[in-house]
């Protein structure tokens, strides 16, 4: 039995291709959610245009206009509360969130990160993977906790790294996978299949001892 769509919000800082991938899957009916609003901390973010085009309410909360991280996060919460969102999706949101925000939406925040966590938390993941001569790179969706990119990982997708790669080619290869694993995780969250407790992620009530690996059959869930 289909329940009411889950109200979610997407936060981003830039281009917004990951947000777009979630919008697409919601629109096609593969995710039982309603994107109540999106918020960017960057006024010029192209993602704002993407959301406006499909009639999703957009907000800008420019972090540099607030005296502290906490004040910025309280402003985010104030907007999200007016929409009564149940979950928050970080899709290229380039601000670290403190416990003010994380505890407010405890275990209801997902983040997409461009590396195979716990490898390469933080910034410049593609450059660091190339410098480290990694043979495999990829992306992860995890529950957000207060540690930087440290929350329990739900799903990961791998890509090969070639000798001929540069940052641009690697970014592109990883993004293709991001656009699959982020909507998948959002879908599962909205279905109530995903949960998190005491620093452990659960899928269908079974503890995820290690992250789910993206495999062929997962694609059918987004067809
Ligand atoms: C994506 O690669 C995402 O994984 C990354 O920012 C990019 C946003 O692209 N996020 C982080 O680095 C978070 N630490 P997009 O705006 O096209 O979705």
PDB file of C-alpha atoms and ligand atoms in Angstrom:
ATOM      1  CA  UNK A   1       0.000   0.000   0.000  1.00  0.00           C
ATOM      2  CA  UNK A   2       1.393   3.390  -1.036  1.00  0.00           C
ATOM      3  CA  UNK A   3       1.557   5.865   1.843  1.00  0.00           C
ATOM      4  CA  UNK A   4       1.521   9.666   1.550  1.00  0.00           C
ATOM      5  CA  UNK A   5       4.634  11.108  -0.109  1.00  0.00           C
ATOM      6  CA  UNK A   6       7.396  11.941   2.359  1.00  0.00           C
ATOM      7  CA  UNK A   7       8.202  15.642   2.475  1.00  0.00           C
ATOM      8  CA  UNK A   8      11.891  16.183   1.810  1.00  0.00           C
ATOM      9  CA  UNK A   9      14.200  19.135   1.164  1.00  0.00           C
ATOM     10  CA  UNK A  10      17.383  19.216  -0.892  1.00  0.00           C
ATOM     11  CA  UNK A  11      20.325  21.428   0.068  1.00  0.00           C
ATOM     12  CA  UNK A  12      23.072  22.208  -2.444  1.00  0.00           C
ATOM     13  CA  UNK A  13      25.744  24.774  -3.243  1.00  0.00           C
ATOM     14  CA  UNK A  14      26.361  24.632  -6.975  1.00  0.00           C
ATOM     15  CA  UNK A  15      25.387  23.016 -10.231  1.00  0.00           C
ATOM     16  CA  UNK A  16      22.760  20.763  -8.685  1.00  0.00           C
ATOM     17  CA  UNK A  17      23.027  17.728 -10.975  1.00  0.00           C
ATOM     18  CA  UNK A  18      22.549  15.414  -7.999  1.00  0.00           C
ATOM     19  CA  UNK A  19      19.465  17.340  -6.939  1.00  0.00           C
ATOM     20  CA  UNK A  20      18.227  17.042 -10.516  1.00  0.00           C
ATOM     21  CA  UNK A  21      18.644  13.272 -10.378  1.00  0.00           C
ATOM     22  CA  UNK A  22      16.393  13.162  -7.302  1.00  0.00           C
ATOM     23  CA  UNK A  23      13.842  15.509  -8.909  1.00  0.00           C
ATOM     24  CA  UNK A  24      13.733  13.256 -11.981  1.00  0.00           C
ATOM     25  CA  UNK A  25      13.094  10.097  -9.991  1.00  0.00           C
ATOM     26  CA  UNK A  26      10.417  11.772  -7.857  1.00  0.00           C
ATOM     27  CA  UNK A  27       8.716  13.070 -11.010  1.00  0.00           C
ATOM     28  CA  UNK A  28       8.771   9.633 -12.602  1.00  0.00           C
ATOM     29  CA  UNK A  29       7.108   8.180  -9.526  1.00  0.00           C
ATOM     30  CA  UNK A  30      10.033   6.019  -8.427  1.00  0.00           C
ATOM     31  CA  UNK A  31      10.522   7.852  -5.152  1.00  0.00           C
ATOM     32  CA  UNK A  32       7.521   8.329  -2.881  1.00  0.00           C
ATOM     33  CA  UNK A  33       8.472  11.869  -1.889  1.00  0.00           C
ATOM     34  CA  UNK A  34       7.505  15.456  -2.387  1.00  0.00           C
ATOM     35  CA  UNK A  35      10.379  17.896  -2.639  1.00  0.00           C
ATOM     36  CA  UNK A  36       8.872  20.598  -0.444  1.00  0.00           C
ATOM     37  CA  UNK A  37      11.674  23.084  -1.050  1.00  0.00           C
ATOM     38  CA  UNK A  38      15.345  23.389  -1.925  1.00  0.00           C
ATOM     39  CA  UNK A  39      17.917  25.642  -0.283  1.00  0.00           C
ATOM     40  CA  UNK A  40      21.253  26.885  -1.562  1.00  0.00           C
ATOM     41  CA  UNK A  41      23.856  28.671   0.507  1.00  0.00           C
ATOM     42  CA  UNK A  42      25.175  30.221  -2.736  1.00  0.00           C
ATOM     43  CA  UNK A  43      22.969  32.870  -4.374  1.00  0.00           C
ATOM     44  CA  UNK A  44      24.378  32.153  -7.844  1.00  0.00           C
ATOM     45  CA  UNK A  45      24.025  28.362  -7.722  1.00  0.00           C
ATOM     46  CA  UNK A  46      22.708  26.972 -11.013  1.00  0.00           C
ATOM     47  CA  UNK A  47      20.724  24.384  -9.071  1.00  0.00           C
ATOM     48  CA  UNK A  48      18.284  27.175  -8.161  1.00  0.00           C
ATOM     49  CA  UNK A  49      17.363  27.526 -11.836  1.00  0.00           C
ATOM     50  CA  UNK A  50      16.924  23.762 -12.164  1.00  0.00           C
ATOM     51  CA  UNK A  51      14.449  23.722  -9.258  1.00  0.00           C
ATOM     52  CA  UNK A  52      12.595  26.855 -10.377  1.00  0.00           C
ATOM     53  CA  UNK A  53      12.068  25.332 -13.828  1.00  0.00           C
ATOM     54  CA  UNK A  54       9.985  22.565 -12.295  1.00  0.00           C
ATOM     55  CA  UNK A  55       8.178  24.798  -9.819  1.00  0.00           C
ATOM     56  CA  UNK A  56       9.901  23.740  -6.609  1.00  0.00           C
ATOM     57  CA  UNK A  57      10.130  26.548  -4.012  1.00  0.00           C
ATOM     58  CA  UNK A  58      13.723  27.769  -3.722  1.00  0.00           C
ATOM     59  CA  UNK A  59      15.474  29.614  -0.922  1.00  0.00           C
ATOM     60  CA  UNK A  60      18.902  31.150  -0.568  1.00  0.00           C
ATOM     61  CA  UNK A  61      20.491  31.212   2.864  1.00  0.00           C
ATOM     62  CA  UNK A  62      23.916  32.739   2.300  1.00  0.00           C
ATOM     63  CA  UNK A  63      26.163  31.433   5.074  1.00  0.00           C
ATOM     64  CA  UNK A  64      28.390  34.516   4.954  1.00  0.00           C
ATOM     65  CA  UNK A  65      25.521  36.727   6.061  1.00  0.00           C
ATOM     66  CA  UNK A  66      25.341  35.043   9.460  1.00  0.00           C
ATOM     67  CA  UNK A  67      27.597  35.743  12.431  1.00  0.00           C
ATOM     68  CA  UNK A  68      28.140  32.064  13.232  1.00  0.00           C
ATOM     69  CA  UNK A  69      27.645  28.535  11.920  1.00  0.00           C
ATOM     70  CA  UNK A  70      24.886  28.045  14.502  1.00  0.00           C
ATOM     71  CA  UNK A  71      22.997  31.164  13.385  1.00  0.00           C
ATOM     72  CA  UNK A  72      23.241  29.999   9.757  1.00  0.00           C
ATOM     73  CA  UNK A  73      21.929  26.553  10.658  1.00  0.00           C
ATOM     74  CA  UNK A  74      19.078  27.988  12.726  1.00  0.00           C
ATOM     75  CA  UNK A  75      18.034  29.990   9.669  1.00  0.00           C
ATOM     76  CA  UNK A  76      18.041  26.774   7.604  1.00  0.00           C
ATOM     77  CA  UNK A  77      15.967  24.979  10.237  1.00  0.00           C
ATOM     78  CA  UNK A  78      13.468  27.822  10.376  1.00  0.00           C
ATOM     79  CA  UNK A  79      12.746  27.488   6.658  1.00  0.00           C
ATOM     80  CA  UNK A  80      12.647  23.691   6.730  1.00  0.00           C
ATOM     81  CA  UNK A  81      10.238  23.754   9.668  1.00  0.00           C
ATOM     82  CA  UNK A  82       7.764  25.899   7.762  1.00  0.00           C
ATOM     83  CA  UNK A  83       7.563  23.091   5.187  1.00  0.00           C
ATOM     84  CA  UNK A  84       7.579  20.407   7.894  1.00  0.00           C
ATOM     85  CA  UNK A  85      10.117  18.324   6.015  1.00  0.00           C
ATOM     86  CA  UNK A  86      10.810  14.850   7.318  1.00  0.00           C
ATOM     87  CA  UNK A  87      14.228  14.344   5.713  1.00  0.00           C
ATOM     88  CA  UNK A  88      17.020  16.507   4.337  1.00  0.00           C
ATOM     89  CA  UNK A  89      19.152  15.509   1.364  1.00  0.00           C
ATOM     90  CA  UNK A  90      22.586  17.101   0.987  1.00  0.00           C
ATOM     91  CA  UNK A  91      23.376  17.069  -2.727  1.00  0.00           C
ATOM     92  CA  UNK A  92      26.653  18.912  -3.140  1.00  0.00           C
ATOM     93  CA  UNK A  93      26.076  21.102  -0.085  1.00  0.00           C
ATOM     94  CA  UNK A  94      29.539  22.421   0.701  1.00  0.00           C
ATOM     95  CA  UNK A  95      29.070  23.479   4.328  1.00  0.00           C
ATOM     96  CA  UNK A  96      29.953  21.397   7.359  1.00  0.00           C
ATOM     97  CA  UNK A  97      26.905  21.051   9.611  1.00  0.00           C
ATOM     98  CA  UNK A  98      27.241  21.296  13.382  1.00  0.00           C
ATOM     99  CA  UNK A  99      25.225  19.465  16.006  1.00  0.00           C
ATOM    100  CA  UNK A 100      22.634  22.262  15.955  1.00  0.00           C
ATOM    101  CA  UNK A 101      21.425  21.038  12.575  1.00  0.00           C
ATOM    102  CA  UNK A 102      22.464  17.395  12.760  1.00  0.00           C
ATOM    103  CA  UNK A 103      20.688  16.782  16.056  1.00  0.00           C
ATOM    104  CA  UNK A 104      17.547  18.565  14.875  1.00  0.00           C
ATOM    105  CA  UNK A 105      17.244  16.135  11.938  1.00  0.00           C
ATOM    106  CA  UNK A 106      19.011  13.282  13.659  1.00  0.00           C
ATOM    107  CA  UNK A 107      19.378  10.274  11.325  1.00  0.00           C
ATOM    108  CA  UNK A 108      17.154  11.986   8.786  1.00  0.00           C
ATOM    109  CA  UNK A 109      19.942  13.603   6.755  1.00  0.00           C
ATOM    110  CA  UNK A 110      21.642  11.907   3.790  1.00  0.00           C
ATOM    111  CA  UNK A 111      24.782  13.147   2.045  1.00  0.00           C
ATOM    112  CA  UNK A 112      26.397  12.199  -1.253  1.00  0.00           C
ATOM    113  CA  UNK A 113      30.187  12.239  -1.119  1.00  0.00           C
ATOM    114  CA  UNK A 114      32.542  11.750  -4.073  1.00  0.00           C
ATOM    115  CA  UNK A 115      34.818   9.028  -2.679  1.00  0.00           C
ATOM    116  CA  UNK A 116      34.717   5.498  -1.364  1.00  0.00           C
ATOM    117  CA  UNK A 117      34.470   6.466   2.306  1.00  0.00           C
ATOM    118  CA  UNK A 118      36.270   6.146   4.663  1.00  0.00           C
ATOM    119  CA  UNK A 119      38.833   7.005   1.985  1.00  0.00           C
ATOM    120  CA  UNK A 120      39.164  10.694   1.219  1.00  0.00           C
ATOM    121  CA  UNK A 121      36.707  12.538   3.441  1.00  0.00           C
ATOM    122  CA  UNK A 122      36.643  16.307   2.909  1.00  0.00           C
ATOM    123  CA  UNK A 123      37.538  18.198  -0.245  1.00  0.00           C
ATOM    124  CA  UNK A 124      39.430  17.536  -3.499  1.00  0.00           C
ATOM    125  CA  UNK A 125      38.660  13.831  -3.432  1.00  0.00           C
ATOM    126  CA  UNK A 126      39.337  13.242  -7.135  1.00  0.00           C
ATOM    127  CA  UNK A 127      42.712  14.970  -7.063  1.00  0.00           C
ATOM    128  CA  UNK A 128      43.663  12.983  -3.952  1.00  0.00           C
ATOM    129  CA  UNK A 129      42.584   9.674  -5.523  1.00  0.00           C
ATOM    130  CA  UNK A 130      44.700  10.440  -8.603  1.00  0.00           C
ATOM    131  CA  UNK A 131      47.686  11.505  -6.493  1.00  0.00           C
ATOM    132  CA  UNK A 132      47.401   8.300  -4.448  1.00  0.00           C
ATOM    133  CA  UNK A 133      47.362   6.272  -7.700  1.00  0.00           C
ATOM    134  CA  UNK A 134      44.157   4.537  -6.665  1.00  0.00           C
ATOM    135  CA  UNK A 135      42.936   1.919  -9.122  1.00  0.00           C
ATOM    136  CA  UNK A 136      39.326   2.343  -7.949  1.00  0.00           C
ATOM    137  CA  UNK A 137      37.454   5.474  -6.940  1.00  0.00           C
ATOM    138  CA  UNK A 138      33.762   6.184  -6.497  1.00  0.00           C
ATOM    139  CA  UNK A 139      31.066   7.698  -4.349  1.00  0.00           C
ATOM    140  CA  UNK A 140      29.125   7.037  -1.168  1.00  0.00           C
ATOM    141  CA  UNK A 141      25.773   7.988   0.343  1.00  0.00           C
ATOM    142  CA  UNK A 142      25.846   8.143   4.119  1.00  0.00           C
ATOM    143  CA  UNK A 143      23.764   9.268   7.071  1.00  0.00           C
ATOM    144  CA  UNK A 144      25.078  12.579   8.347  1.00  0.00           C
ATOM    145  CA  UNK A 145      26.544  12.764  11.831  1.00  0.00           C
ATOM    146  CA  UNK A 146      28.605  15.565  13.325  1.00  0.00           C
ATOM    147  CA  UNK A 147      31.963  14.108  12.190  1.00  0.00           C
ATOM    148  CA  UNK A 148      32.998  15.279   8.710  1.00  0.00           C
ATOM    149  CA  UNK A 149      31.860  12.609   6.193  1.00  0.00           C
ATOM    150  CA  UNK A 150      31.947  10.063   9.018  1.00  0.00           C
ATOM    151  CA  UNK A 151      28.348   8.901   9.319  1.00  0.00           C
ATOM    152  CA  UNK A 152      27.345   5.296   8.532  1.00  0.00           C
ATOM    153  CA  UNK A 153      27.646   4.564   4.818  1.00  0.00           C
ATOM    154  CA  UNK A 154      24.539   3.166   3.109  1.00  0.00           C
ATOM    155  CA  UNK A 155      25.560   2.541  -0.489  1.00  0.00           C
ATOM    156  CA  UNK A 156      28.686   2.941  -2.599  1.00  0.00           C
ATOM    157  CA  UNK A 157      29.461   2.718  -6.300  1.00  0.00           C
ATOM    158  CA  UNK A 158      32.922   2.146  -7.734  1.00  0.00           C
ATOM    159  CA  UNK A 159      34.534   3.269 -10.951  1.00  0.00           C
ATOM    160  CA  UNK A 160      37.929   2.344 -12.395  1.00  0.00           C
ATOM    161  CA  UNK A 161      40.703   4.936 -12.470  1.00  0.00           C
ATOM    162  CA  UNK A 162      42.701   4.917 -15.722  1.00  0.00           C
ATOM    163  CA  UNK A 163      46.293   6.048 -16.289  1.00  0.00           C
ATOM    164  CA  UNK A 164      44.954   8.569 -18.770  1.00  0.00           C
ATOM    165  CA  UNK A 165      42.484  10.137 -16.304  1.00  0.00           C
ATOM    166  CA  UNK A 166      42.554  13.754 -15.237  1.00  0.00           C
ATOM    167  CA  UNK A 167      40.327  15.369 -12.633  1.00  0.00           C
ATOM    168  CA  UNK A 168      37.667  16.248 -15.200  1.00  0.00           C
ATOM    169  CA  UNK A 169      37.357  12.748 -16.625  1.00  0.00           C
ATOM    170  CA  UNK A 170      37.224  11.196 -13.161  1.00  0.00           C
ATOM    171  CA  UNK A 171      34.625  13.699 -11.908  1.00  0.00           C
ATOM    172  CA  UNK A 172      32.390  12.805 -14.861  1.00  0.00           C
ATOM    173  CA  UNK A 173      32.712   9.042 -14.370  1.00  0.00           C
ATOM    174  CA  UNK A 174      31.917   9.315 -10.660  1.00  0.00           C
ATOM    175  CA  UNK A 175      28.986  11.717 -11.194  1.00  0.00           C
ATOM    176  CA  UNK A 176      27.214   9.168 -13.396  1.00  0.00           C
ATOM    177  CA  UNK A 177      27.215   6.803 -10.408  1.00  0.00           C
ATOM    178  CA  UNK A 178      26.250   9.544  -7.939  1.00  0.00           C
ATOM    179  CA  UNK A 179      23.114  10.133  -9.994  1.00  0.00           C
ATOM    180  CA  UNK A 180      22.103   6.532  -9.334  1.00  0.00           C
ATOM    181  CA  UNK A 181      23.046   5.921  -5.718  1.00  0.00           C
ATOM    182  CA  UNK A 182      21.651   9.189  -4.335  1.00  0.00           C
ATOM    183  CA  UNK A 183      18.100   8.688  -5.709  1.00  0.00           C
ATOM    184  CA  UNK A 184      18.239   5.026  -4.678  1.00  0.00           C
ATOM    185  CA  UNK A 185      19.090   5.902  -1.095  1.00  0.00           C
ATOM    186  CA  UNK A 186      16.413   8.617  -1.033  1.00  0.00           C
ATOM    187  CA  UNK A 187      13.910   6.095  -2.362  1.00  0.00           C
ATOM    188  CA  UNK A 188      14.799   3.593   0.352  1.00  0.00           C
ATOM    189  CA  UNK A 189      14.655   6.257   3.062  1.00  0.00           C
ATOM    190  CA  UNK A 190      11.189   7.348   1.932  1.00  0.00           C
ATOM    191  CA  UNK A 191      10.029   3.721   1.826  1.00  0.00           C
ATOM    192  CA  UNK A 192      11.079   3.331   5.439  1.00  0.00           C
ATOM    193  CA  UNK A 193      13.642   0.679   4.450  1.00  0.00           C
ATOM    194  CA  UNK A 194      16.565   2.671   5.824  1.00  0.00           C
ATOM    195  CA  UNK A 195      17.200   3.683   9.372  1.00  0.00           C
ATOM    196  CA  UNK A 196      20.080   4.551  11.617  1.00  0.00           C
ATOM    197  CA  UNK A 197      20.677   4.026  15.302  1.00  0.00           C
ATOM    198  CA  UNK A 198      23.708   4.349  17.573  1.00  0.00           C
ATOM    199  CA  UNK A 199      26.019   4.977  14.636  1.00  0.00           C
ATOM    200  CA  UNK A 200      24.822   1.955  12.629  1.00  0.00           C
ATOM    201  CA  UNK A 201      22.779   2.015   9.416  1.00  0.00           C
ATOM    202  CA  UNK A 202      19.995  -0.540   8.936  1.00  0.00           C
ATOM    203  CA  UNK A 203      18.392  -1.778   5.724  1.00  0.00           C
ATOM    204  CA  UNK A 204      15.094  -3.610   6.174  1.00  0.00           C
ATOM    205  CA  UNK A 205      15.921  -3.801   9.894  1.00  0.00           C
ATOM    206  CA  UNK A 206      19.233  -5.633   9.270  1.00  0.00           C
ATOM    207  CA  UNK A 207      22.414  -3.885  10.334  1.00  0.00           C
ATOM    208  CA  UNK A 208      24.584  -2.884   7.385  1.00  0.00           C
ATOM    209  CA  UNK A 209      27.915  -4.340   8.476  1.00  0.00           C
ATOM    210  CA  UNK A 210      29.331  -2.924   5.254  1.00  0.00           C
ATOM    211  CA  UNK A 211      27.888  -0.552   2.664  1.00  0.00           C
ATOM    212  CA  UNK A 212      25.588  -1.878  -0.059  1.00  0.00           C
ATOM    213  CA  UNK A 213      27.447  -2.049  -3.387  1.00  0.00           C
ATOM    214  CA  UNK A 214      25.599  -0.725  -6.418  1.00  0.00           C
ATOM    215  CA  UNK A 215      24.834  -3.681  -8.686  1.00  0.00           C
ATOM    216  CA  UNK A 216      22.885  -4.171 -11.908  1.00  0.00           C
ATOM    217  CA  UNK A 217      19.571  -5.085 -10.312  1.00  0.00           C
ATOM    218  CA  UNK A 218      19.439  -1.789  -8.381  1.00  0.00           C
ATOM    219  CA  UNK A 219      18.987   0.077 -11.663  1.00  0.00           C
ATOM    220  CA  UNK A 220      15.592  -1.599 -12.112  1.00  0.00           C
ATOM    221  CA  UNK A 221      14.357   0.232  -9.005  1.00  0.00           C
ATOM    222  CA  UNK A 222      14.731   3.499 -10.900  1.00  0.00           C
ATOM    223  CA  UNK A 223      13.523   2.387 -14.334  1.00  0.00           C
TER     224      UNK A 223
HETATM  225  C1  LIG B   1      29.147  16.113  -6.255  1.00  0.00           C
HETATM  226  O1  LIG B   1      30.257  15.467  -6.806  1.00  0.00           O
HETATM  227  C2  LIG B   1      29.012  15.745  -4.784  1.00  0.00           C
HETATM  228  O2  LIG B   1      29.359  14.424  -4.512  1.00  0.00           O
HETATM  229  C3  LIG B   1      29.989  16.690  -4.163  1.00  0.00           C
HETATM  230  O3  LIG B   1      29.779  17.905  -4.835  1.00  0.00           O
HETATM  231  C4  LIG B   1      29.384  17.617  -6.176  1.00  0.00           C
HETATM  232  C5  LIG B   1      28.124  18.394  -6.472  1.00  0.00           C
HETATM  233  O4  LIG B   1      27.755  18.260  -7.818  1.00  0.00           O
HETATM  234  N1  LIG B   1      29.769  16.828  -2.746  1.00  0.00           N
HETATM  235  C6  LIG B   1      30.749  17.012  -1.873  1.00  0.00           C
HETATM  236  O5  LIG B   1      31.904  17.126  -2.205  1.00  0.00           O
HETATM  237  C7  LIG B   1      30.295  17.107  -0.440  1.00  0.00           C
HETATM  238  N2  LIG B   1      31.403  16.995   0.436  1.00  0.00           N
HETATM  239  P1  LIG B   1      26.317  18.702  -8.301  1.00  0.00           P
HETATM  240  O6  LIG B   1      26.104  20.110  -7.783  1.00  0.00           O
HETATM  241  O7  LIG B   1      26.389  18.652  -9.799  1.00  0.00           O
HETATM  242  O8  LIG B   1      25.330  17.755  -7.729  1.00  0.00           O
END
